[in-house]
Amino acid sequence: MQEGLDDGPDFLSEEDRGPRAVNVDLQTDATLQVDISDALSERDKVKFTVHTKSTLPNFKQNEFSVVRQHEEFIWLHDSFVENEEYAGYIIPPAPPKPDFDASREKLQKLGEGEGSMTKEEFTKMKQELEAEYLAIFKKTVAMHEVFLCRVAAHPVLRKDLNFHVFLEYNQDLSVRGKNKKEKLEDFFKNVVKSADGVLVAGVKDVDDFFEHEKTFLLEYHNRVKDASAKSDRMIRSHKSKFLFSISYFYGHSPLPLSCFQTLFPVQKIEARVAADEDLKLADLLKYYLRESQAAKDLLYRRGRALADYENANKALDKARAKNKDVLQAETTQQVCCQKFEKISESAKQELIDFKTRRVAAFRKNLVELAELELKHAKGNLQLLQSCLGVLKGDT
Amino acid sequence: MPHFRQNRLCLREYFNMFNEEENRDTFDIQISVSDPEKVGDGMNAYMVYKVLTKTSLSIFSRDEVCVKRRFSDFLGLHSKLASKYMHMGYIVPPAPEKSIVGMTKVKVGKEDLSSVEFVEKRRSALERYLLRTVKHPALLKDPDVLQFLESSELPRAVSTQALSGAGILRMVNKAADAVNKMTIKMNESDAWFEEKQQQFENLDVQLRKLHASVESLVCHRKELSVNTASFAKSAAMLGNSEDHTALSRALSQLAEVEEKIDQLHQDQACADFYLISELLGDYVRLITAVKGVFDQRMKTWAKCQDAQVMLQRKREAEAKLQHANKPDKLQQAKDEIREWEGKVQQGERDFEQISKNIRREVGRFEKDRVKDFRVVIIKYLESLVHTQQQMIKYWEAFLPEAKAIA
């Protein structure tokens, strides 16, 4: 039924079910709980089973599931971004596209090179690559889930109609990917945005809070970007094969030579260290890279609203001076004022929440990282000391 | 045994030499190679090493001797020992390899890290070479070895240069040997030799593969170190820009931990390299020497065979001359037969002797190999243990900082 790798439908083990809020500390309440209960990897797409439990009257049932693909998540995210009503909120960042290309390529290369290595080597490498594939798979599931959980936890976004449709409608949403024209439009929109962003960033804000946030976010975002890239590189180095194949030594060699075999489990531990660092450190940084961008976007929208408001003020002054279209100008000005104030109010709360979430997430992950590193180092130490004991005792 | 006449050994010491295998642990000689010093300038410059010998053995004239030697002196010593002992089946420890690139950098005066490393690598290799040489009971008593270790002046070994007349002759001989090896088809009557040869072939392949793995391991460690240092800096920057005080402090601490871990990676890479990689390299070269000794035995056998063929021919010639009436030629033929009978006997004796020597040498080699690897692996594991202990210290110090984020 499935081409490509032999992934059964039950890809996620029992322990992986349930909310996996990896990088965010969310309070889930009984009125709306969302998680990804299952996932299927096919040749060129991943199918997520989105599972909802809710006591809200909006839904027909209390518990239900639908199958969604990545494009549908993007559609939902974009609908939030484009909705003027939500201009004052940090839109939870969209999950990144599932990318198995690198892993698939490696597995393919392995298959091609099967003839040139021993059966042992082949099996070992295959297991490692499959574990890598599985890890990437779990990560993409986690990231899609976090997105949904963030939306479900947000007091306003959780009520969004598109969100409910996304959760409940059990047919394909038919949201085709953007075509070339639309992608080009997006591209230009982004160009304009960044140009605007520079402009807006240049204007000093009257409000101290926002002025501080602007300065902070601009710098923070850049630093997180750098840290994310560097942590990726470090962890990739850690993962790369510490080649010390003991199979190169003949089996009946005297004890000292066969003791090279202790290094095998040590290597396995090192691989696990790298995987944990990846989860606790690299993913954390990646996530906050995207969130800090979303926070910047919020500031940008507020900045735009402020600019509109100031322009409306100027237009009103002009109109009053010329005594022409004053009423219209007054209405426009009022609308802009309201919009700006509404955004500012909710933005302030959003940014405070962002900080709270960020601090909590970093705390959780840094503590877990330290605990895991300790666990692995102690494990390694034990292995090494026991091997030393054997070697030294044997004279 | 011709060499004993030169050493003036008494019979008791002669027997002790063969018993020394059992008493290896009480080896009374320590050699160190140290203090590399550059002598001269430009392309004629060379490094001089201090060779210090401390011993209680009576064949040495003093308890403690210190001499200065250069690389070509070591090569010269090896060359002499090889020409004296290899044909008898003794495994002569190979000298460290020449390196034109490495040496040129040093000569040209590049004071960078890679030339410092090169000199240290070489110093260590020279020390191991001498230690292995004196561990060999016959080589320890050799006058050339004694002279090398003790005499303050040593005649320059010019024939060790690659492009000298002797160097070229060596190359030609090596090529000739290779050709001969292909044409000698020995009737192996002794299964032990066949088995051992196969074992050494396998060991050779395995050691080379392992050596390559270790070199790549060292590379990876160095890469990891660079990336860890880079991340540490980045984390420090992130900590600076974070406006929550406790989190900011924790991130700075994280950066410090990563910096310390980077240093650990660097030290570990050194340990990986010096301990394991150099040992493996030594053994790859030693195996070549062992294989060379087996080849010598083959050559000795071939010589013996050739002598037998000659003897046969002389006998046939004599038989023919029996019926001709040439009494002078007949006498000559009889003389030649006696001569070649002697040669055949000598050849058979030589073959027996070299076979015996090789058995003993291989036994010694295998014992030493186990010891060598054991010592190095213990040292390596101890360094790994130290690294893990340090890691535990660092993360234990960090954990409360992370928990303090509120």
Coordinates of C-alpha atoms in Angstrom, one line a residue, chain A:
Chain A
M1 CA 0.0 0.0 0.0
Q2 CA 2.7 2.5 0.9
E3 CA 5.7 2.9 -1.4
G4 CA 9.1 3.8 -0.1
L5 CA 9.9 2.8 3.4
D6 CA 8.0 0.1 5.2
D7 CA 6.2 2.4 7.7
G8 CA 3.3 0.7 9.3
P9 CA 0.3 2.8 10.3
D10 CA 1.3 2.5 14.0
F11 CA 4.4 4.6 13.6
L12 CA 4.1 6.2 17.0
S13 CA 4.7 3.9 19.9
E14 CA 2.4 4.0 22.9
E15 CA 4.6 6.3 24.9
D16 CA 4.5 8.9 22.2
R17 CA 0.8 9.4 22.3
G18 CA -0.7 12.3 24.1
P19 CA 0.2 16.0 24.1
R20 CA 3.8 16.5 23.4
A21 CA 4.3 20.2 24.0
V22 CA 8.0 20.1 23.4
N23 CA 9.1 23.6 23.5
V24 CA 6.2 25.5 25.0
D25 CA 4.7 25.2 28.5
L26 CA 1.0 25.3 27.8
Q27 CA -1.8 24.9 30.2
T28 CA -4.2 22.6 28.4
D29 CA -7.8 22.7 29.8
A30 CA -10.6 20.3 29.3
T31 CA -12.7 22.6 27.1
L32 CA -10.4 22.0 24.1
Q33 CA -7.6 19.5 23.8
V34 CA -5.8 18.9 20.6
D35 CA -3.1 16.4 19.7
I36 CA -1.7 14.5 16.8
S37 CA -2.5 10.9 17.7
D38 CA -1.0 9.3 14.6
A39 CA 1.0 10.0 11.5
L40 CA 1.8 8.2 8.3
S41 CA 4.8 8.8 6.1
E42 CA 4.2 8.2 2.4
R43 CA 6.5 8.8 -0.5
D44 CA 6.1 12.6 -0.8
K45 CA 3.8 13.5 2.0
V46 CA 3.0 13.0 5.7
K47 CA -0.6 12.4 6.9
F48 CA -1.3 13.6 10.4
T49 CA -4.3 12.4 12.4
V50 CA -5.5 15.4 14.3
H51 CA -7.4 14.3 17.4
T52 CA -9.7 16.7 19.3
K53 CA -11.4 16.3 22.7
S54 CA -13.7 19.1 23.5
T55 CA -16.6 20.1 25.8
L56 CA -17.4 23.2 23.7
P57 CA -20.9 23.3 22.2
N58 CA -19.5 24.4 18.8
F59 CA -18.6 20.9 17.9
K60 CA -20.9 18.1 16.9
Q61 CA -19.2 15.5 19.0
N62 CA -17.0 15.5 22.1
E63 CA -14.2 13.5 20.6
F64 CA -13.2 13.2 16.9
S65 CA -10.3 12.9 14.5
V66 CA -9.5 14.0 11.0
V67 CA -6.5 13.5 8.7
R68 CA -4.6 16.6 7.7
Q69 CA -1.5 17.3 5.6
H70 CA 1.1 20.0 6.0
E71 CA -0.5 22.3 3.4
E72 CA -3.6 22.5 5.4
F73 CA -1.7 23.6 8.5
I74 CA -0.1 26.3 6.4
W75 CA -3.5 27.3 5.1
L76 CA -4.8 27.7 8.7
H77 CA -1.7 29.7 9.7
D78 CA -2.0 32.0 6.7
S79 CA -5.7 32.6 7.3
F80 CA -4.7 33.9 10.8
V81 CA -2.1 36.1 9.4
E82 CA -4.4 37.6 6.8
N83 CA -7.1 38.2 9.3
E84 CA -7.2 41.9 10.3
E85 CA -9.0 41.0 13.5
Y86 CA -5.9 39.1 14.7
A87 CA -3.4 41.8 13.9
G88 CA -2.8 42.4 17.6
Y89 CA -1.8 38.9 18.4
I90 CA 1.4 36.9 18.0
I91 CA 0.3 34.3 15.4
P92 CA 1.8 31.0 16.4
P93 CA 4.5 30.2 13.9
A94 CA 3.7 27.7 11.2
P95 CA 5.4 24.3 11.5
P96 CA 8.2 23.8 9.0
K97 CA 7.6 21.6 6.0
P98 CA 8.5 17.9 6.6
D99 CA 11.8 17.2 5.0
F100 CA 12.9 13.7 4.6
D101 CA 14.9 14.3 1.4
A102 CA 18.3 14.1 3.1
S103 CA 17.5 11.0 5.1
R104 CA 15.9 9.3 2.1
E105 CA 19.0 10.1 0.0
K106 CA 21.2 8.6 2.6
L107 CA 19.1 5.4 2.7
Q108 CA 19.2 5.2 -1.0
K109 CA 23.0 5.6 -1.2
L110 CA 23.2 2.9 1.4
G111 CA 21.2 0.6 -0.7
E112 CA 23.4 1.2 -3.7
G113 CA 26.5 0.6 -1.7
E114 CA 25.3 -2.6 -0.2
G115 CA 27.6 -4.7 -2.2
S116 CA 30.7 -3.0 -1.0
M117 CA 30.4 -3.6 2.7
T118 CA 30.0 -6.5 5.1
K119 CA 26.6 -7.7 6.1
E120 CA 27.3 -6.5 9.7
E121 CA 28.3 -3.0 8.6
F122 CA 25.3 -2.8 6.3
T123 CA 22.8 -3.8 9.0
K124 CA 24.4 -1.4 11.5
M125 CA 24.3 1.6 9.1
K126 CA 20.8 0.7 8.0
Q127 CA 19.6 0.7 11.6
E128 CA 21.3 4.0 12.3
L129 CA 19.8 5.7 9.2
E130 CA 16.3 4.3 10.0
A131 CA 16.7 5.7 13.6
E132 CA 17.6 9.0 12.1
Y133 CA 14.5 8.9 9.8
L134 CA 12.3 8.0 12.7
A135 CA 13.8 10.9 14.8
I136 CA 13.1 13.4 12.0
F137 CA 9.6 12.0 11.7
K138 CA 8.9 12.4 15.4
K139 CA 10.1 15.9 15.3
T140 CA 7.9 17.0 12.5
V141 CA 4.9 15.5 14.3
A142 CA 5.9 17.4 17.4
M143 CA 6.2 20.7 15.6
H144 CA 2.8 20.3 13.9
E145 CA 1.3 19.4 17.2
V146 CA 2.8 22.4 19.0
F147 CA 1.3 24.7 16.5
L148 CA -2.2 23.3 17.1
C149 CA -1.7 23.4 20.8
R150 CA -0.7 27.0 20.8
V151 CA -3.8 27.9 18.8
A152 CA -6.0 25.9 21.1
A153 CA -4.5 27.6 24.2
H154 CA -5.0 31.1 22.8
P155 CA -8.1 32.7 24.2
V156 CA -9.1 34.3 20.9
L157 CA -7.6 32.1 18.2
R158 CA -9.2 29.0 19.6
K159 CA -12.6 30.4 18.7
D160 CA -11.6 30.9 15.1
L161 CA -14.0 29.4 12.6
N162 CA -11.3 28.2 10.2
F163 CA -9.7 26.4 13.2
H164 CA -12.9 24.6 14.0
V165 CA -13.3 23.6 10.4
F166 CA -9.7 22.4 10.3
L167 CA -10.3 20.3 13.4
E168 CA -13.7 18.9 12.5
Y169 CA -14.3 18.8 8.8
N170 CA -13.5 15.2 7.9
Q171 CA -13.1 15.7 4.2
D172 CA -10.1 17.1 2.4
L173 CA -10.0 20.9 2.8
S174 CA -8.8 21.2 -0.8
V175 CA -6.3 23.8 -0.1
R176 CA -4.0 23.5 -3.0
G177 CA -0.5 24.8 -2.5
K178 CA 0.1 28.3 -3.7
N179 CA 0.6 28.6 -7.4
K180 CA 3.5 30.6 -9.0
K181 CA 1.6 33.8 -9.2
E182 CA 0.5 33.7 -5.6
K183 CA 4.1 32.8 -4.5
L184 CA 5.4 35.8 -6.4
E185 CA 2.8 38.1 -4.7
D186 CA 3.9 36.8 -1.3
F187 CA 7.5 37.4 -2.3
F188 CA 6.8 41.1 -3.1
K189 CA 4.7 41.4 0.1
N190 CA 7.7 40.3 2.1
V191 CA 10.0 42.7 0.3
V192 CA 7.7 45.6 1.0
K193 CA 7.3 44.4 4.6
S194 CA 11.0 44.4 5.3
A195 CA 11.4 47.8 3.7
D196 CA 8.6 49.0 5.9
G197 CA 10.0 47.3 8.8
V198 CA 13.2 49.3 8.5
L199 CA 11.1 52.5 8.3
V200 CA 9.0 51.6 11.2
A201 CA 11.9 50.5 13.3
G202 CA 13.5 53.8 12.8
V203 CA 10.6 55.9 14.3
K204 CA 11.1 56.1 18.0
D205 CA 8.0 55.0 19.9
V206 CA 6.4 57.2 22.5
D207 CA 5.5 54.2 24.6
D208 CA 8.6 53.0 26.5
F209 CA 7.3 49.5 26.8
F210 CA 7.1 49.1 23.0
E211 CA 10.3 50.9 22.4
H212 CA 12.1 48.6 24.6
E213 CA 10.4 45.5 23.1
K214 CA 11.3 46.7 19.6
T215 CA 15.0 47.1 20.5
F216 CA 15.0 43.9 22.4
L217 CA 13.3 41.8 19.7
L218 CA 15.4 43.0 16.9
E219 CA 18.6 42.0 18.6
Y220 CA 17.2 38.9 20.2
H221 CA 15.9 37.5 17.0
N222 CA 19.3 37.9 15.3
R223 CA 21.2 36.3 18.2
V224 CA 18.7 33.4 18.3
K225 CA 19.2 32.9 14.6
D226 CA 23.0 32.7 15.1
A227 CA 22.7 30.4 18.1
S228 CA 20.3 28.1 16.2
A229 CA 22.7 27.8 13.3
K230 CA 25.7 27.2 15.5
S231 CA 23.9 24.6 17.7
D232 CA 22.8 22.8 14.5
R233 CA 26.4 22.6 13.3
M234 CA 27.7 21.5 16.7
I235 CA 25.1 18.7 17.0
R236 CA 25.7 17.5 13.5
S237 CA 29.4 17.2 14.3
H238 CA 28.5 15.2 17.4
K239 CA 26.3 12.9 15.4
S240 CA 28.8 12.2 12.7
K241 CA 30.2 8.7 12.9
F242 CA 32.8 8.1 15.5
L243 CA 34.2 5.3 13.5
F244 CA 35.9 2.8 15.7
S245 CA 34.8 -0.5 14.3
I246 CA 35.9 -3.3 16.4
S247 CA 34.8 -5.8 13.8
Y248 CA 38.2 -5.0 12.2
F249 CA 39.8 -7.0 14.9
Y250 CA 39.8 -10.8 14.8
G251 CA 37.5 -12.5 17.3
H252 CA 40.0 -14.6 19.2
S253 CA 42.4 -11.8 20.0
P254 CA 43.6 -11.6 23.6
L255 CA 41.6 -9.5 26.0
P256 CA 43.4 -6.1 25.4
L257 CA 42.5 -5.9 21.8
S258 CA 38.9 -7.1 22.2
C259 CA 38.5 -4.4 24.8
F260 CA 38.1 -1.9 21.9
Q261 CA 34.6 -3.4 22.0
T262 CA 33.8 -1.3 25.1
L263 CA 33.9 1.7 22.9
F264 CA 30.9 0.5 21.0
P265 CA 28.4 1.1 23.8
V266 CA 30.2 4.4 24.6
Q267 CA 29.6 5.5 21.0
K268 CA 25.9 4.6 21.3
I269 CA 25.7 6.8 24.4
E270 CA 27.4 9.6 22.5
A271 CA 24.9 9.2 19.7
R272 CA 22.1 9.5 22.3
V273 CA 23.7 12.6 23.8
A274 CA 23.7 14.2 20.4
A275 CA 20.0 13.3 19.9
D276 CA 19.0 14.7 23.2
E277 CA 21.0 17.9 22.6
D278 CA 19.2 18.2 19.3
L279 CA 15.8 18.0 21.0
K280 CA 16.5 20.1 24.0
L281 CA 18.7 22.7 22.6
A282 CA 18.5 22.9 18.8
D283 CA 14.8 22.5 18.5
L284 CA 14.3 25.0 21.3
L285 CA 16.4 27.6 19.6
K286 CA 14.7 26.9 16.2
Y287 CA 11.3 27.3 17.7
Y288 CA 12.1 30.6 19.4
L289 CA 13.6 31.8 16.2
R290 CA 10.2 31.4 14.6
E291 CA 8.3 32.8 17.6
S292 CA 10.5 35.8 17.8
Q293 CA 9.9 36.4 14.1
A294 CA 6.1 36.2 14.8
A295 CA 6.5 38.7 17.7
K296 CA 8.4 41.0 15.3
D297 CA 5.6 40.7 12.8
L298 CA 3.2 41.8 15.5
L299 CA 5.3 44.9 16.2
Y300 CA 5.4 45.6 12.6
R301 CA 1.7 45.4 12.3
R302 CA 1.3 47.8 15.2
G303 CA 3.9 50.0 13.6
R304 CA 1.9 50.1 10.5
A305 CA -1.3 50.8 12.4
L306 CA 0.6 53.7 14.2
A307 CA 1.8 55.0 10.8
D308 CA -1.8 54.8 9.5
Y309 CA -3.1 56.6 12.6
E310 CA -0.5 59.4 12.2
N311 CA -1.3 59.8 8.5
A312 CA -5.0 59.9 9.4
N313 CA -4.2 62.7 11.9
K314 CA -2.3 64.6 9.3
A315 CA -5.1 64.1 6.8
L316 CA -7.6 65.4 9.3
D317 CA -5.5 68.5 10.1
K318 CA -5.3 69.1 6.4
A319 CA -9.0 68.6 5.9
R320 CA -9.8 71.0 8.7
A321 CA -7.4 73.6 7.3
K322 CA -9.1 73.3 3.9
N323 CA -12.5 72.7 5.4
K324 CA -13.1 69.9 3.0
D325 CA -14.2 66.3 3.6
V326 CA -13.8 66.9 7.3
L327 CA -16.3 64.3 8.4
Q328 CA -14.8 61.6 6.3
A329 CA -11.4 62.5 7.6
E330 CA -12.7 62.4 11.2
T331 CA -14.2 59.0 10.7
T332 CA -11.0 57.6 9.1
Q333 CA -9.0 59.0 12.0
Q334 CA -11.2 57.5 14.6
V335 CA -11.1 54.1 12.9
C336 CA -7.3 54.2 12.7
C337 CA -7.1 55.3 16.3
Q338 CA -9.3 52.5 17.5
K339 CA -7.4 49.9 15.4
F340 CA -4.1 51.2 16.8
E341 CA -5.3 51.2 20.4
K342 CA -6.8 47.7 20.1
I343 CA -3.6 46.3 18.6
S344 CA -1.5 48.0 21.2
E345 CA -3.5 46.7 24.1
S346 CA -3.5 43.1 23.0
A347 CA 0.1 43.3 21.7
K348 CA 1.3 44.4 25.2
Q349 CA -0.3 41.3 26.8
E350 CA 0.9 39.1 24.0
L351 CA 4.5 40.2 24.4
I352 CA 4.4 39.8 28.1
D353 CA 3.0 36.2 27.6
F354 CA 5.7 35.6 25.0
K355 CA 8.4 36.4 27.6
T356 CA 6.7 34.2 30.2
R357 CA 6.5 31.3 27.7
R358 CA 10.0 31.8 26.6
V359 CA 11.5 31.8 30.0
A360 CA 9.5 28.8 31.0
A361 CA 10.5 26.9 27.9
F362 CA 14.2 27.7 28.2
R363 CA 14.1 26.7 31.9
K364 CA 12.5 23.4 31.2
N365 CA 14.7 22.5 28.3
L366 CA 18.0 23.7 29.9
V367 CA 17.2 21.7 33.1
E368 CA 16.3 18.6 31.1
L369 CA 19.4 19.1 28.9
A370 CA 21.7 19.2 31.9
E371 CA 20.0 16.2 33.5
L372 CA 20.3 14.2 30.3
E373 CA 24.0 15.2 29.9
L374 CA 24.7 14.1 33.4
K375 CA 22.9 10.8 33.0
H376 CA 24.8 10.0 29.8
A377 CA 28.2 11.1 31.3
K378 CA 27.6 8.9 34.3
G379 CA 26.6 6.0 32.1
N380 CA 29.7 6.4 30.0
L381 CA 31.8 6.7 33.2
Q382 CA 30.5 3.4 34.6
L383 CA 31.1 1.5 31.3
L384 CA 34.7 2.8 31.0
Q385 CA 35.5 2.2 34.7
S386 CA 34.2 -1.4 34.5
C387 CA 36.3 -2.1 31.4
L388 CA 39.4 -0.6 33.0
G389 CA 38.8 -2.8 36.1
V390 CA 38.8 -5.9 33.9
L391 CA 41.9 -4.8 32.0
K392 CA 43.9 -3.8 35.0
G393 CA 42.9 -6.9 37.0
D394 CA 44.1 -9.1 34.3
T395 CA 47.8 -9.4 34.6

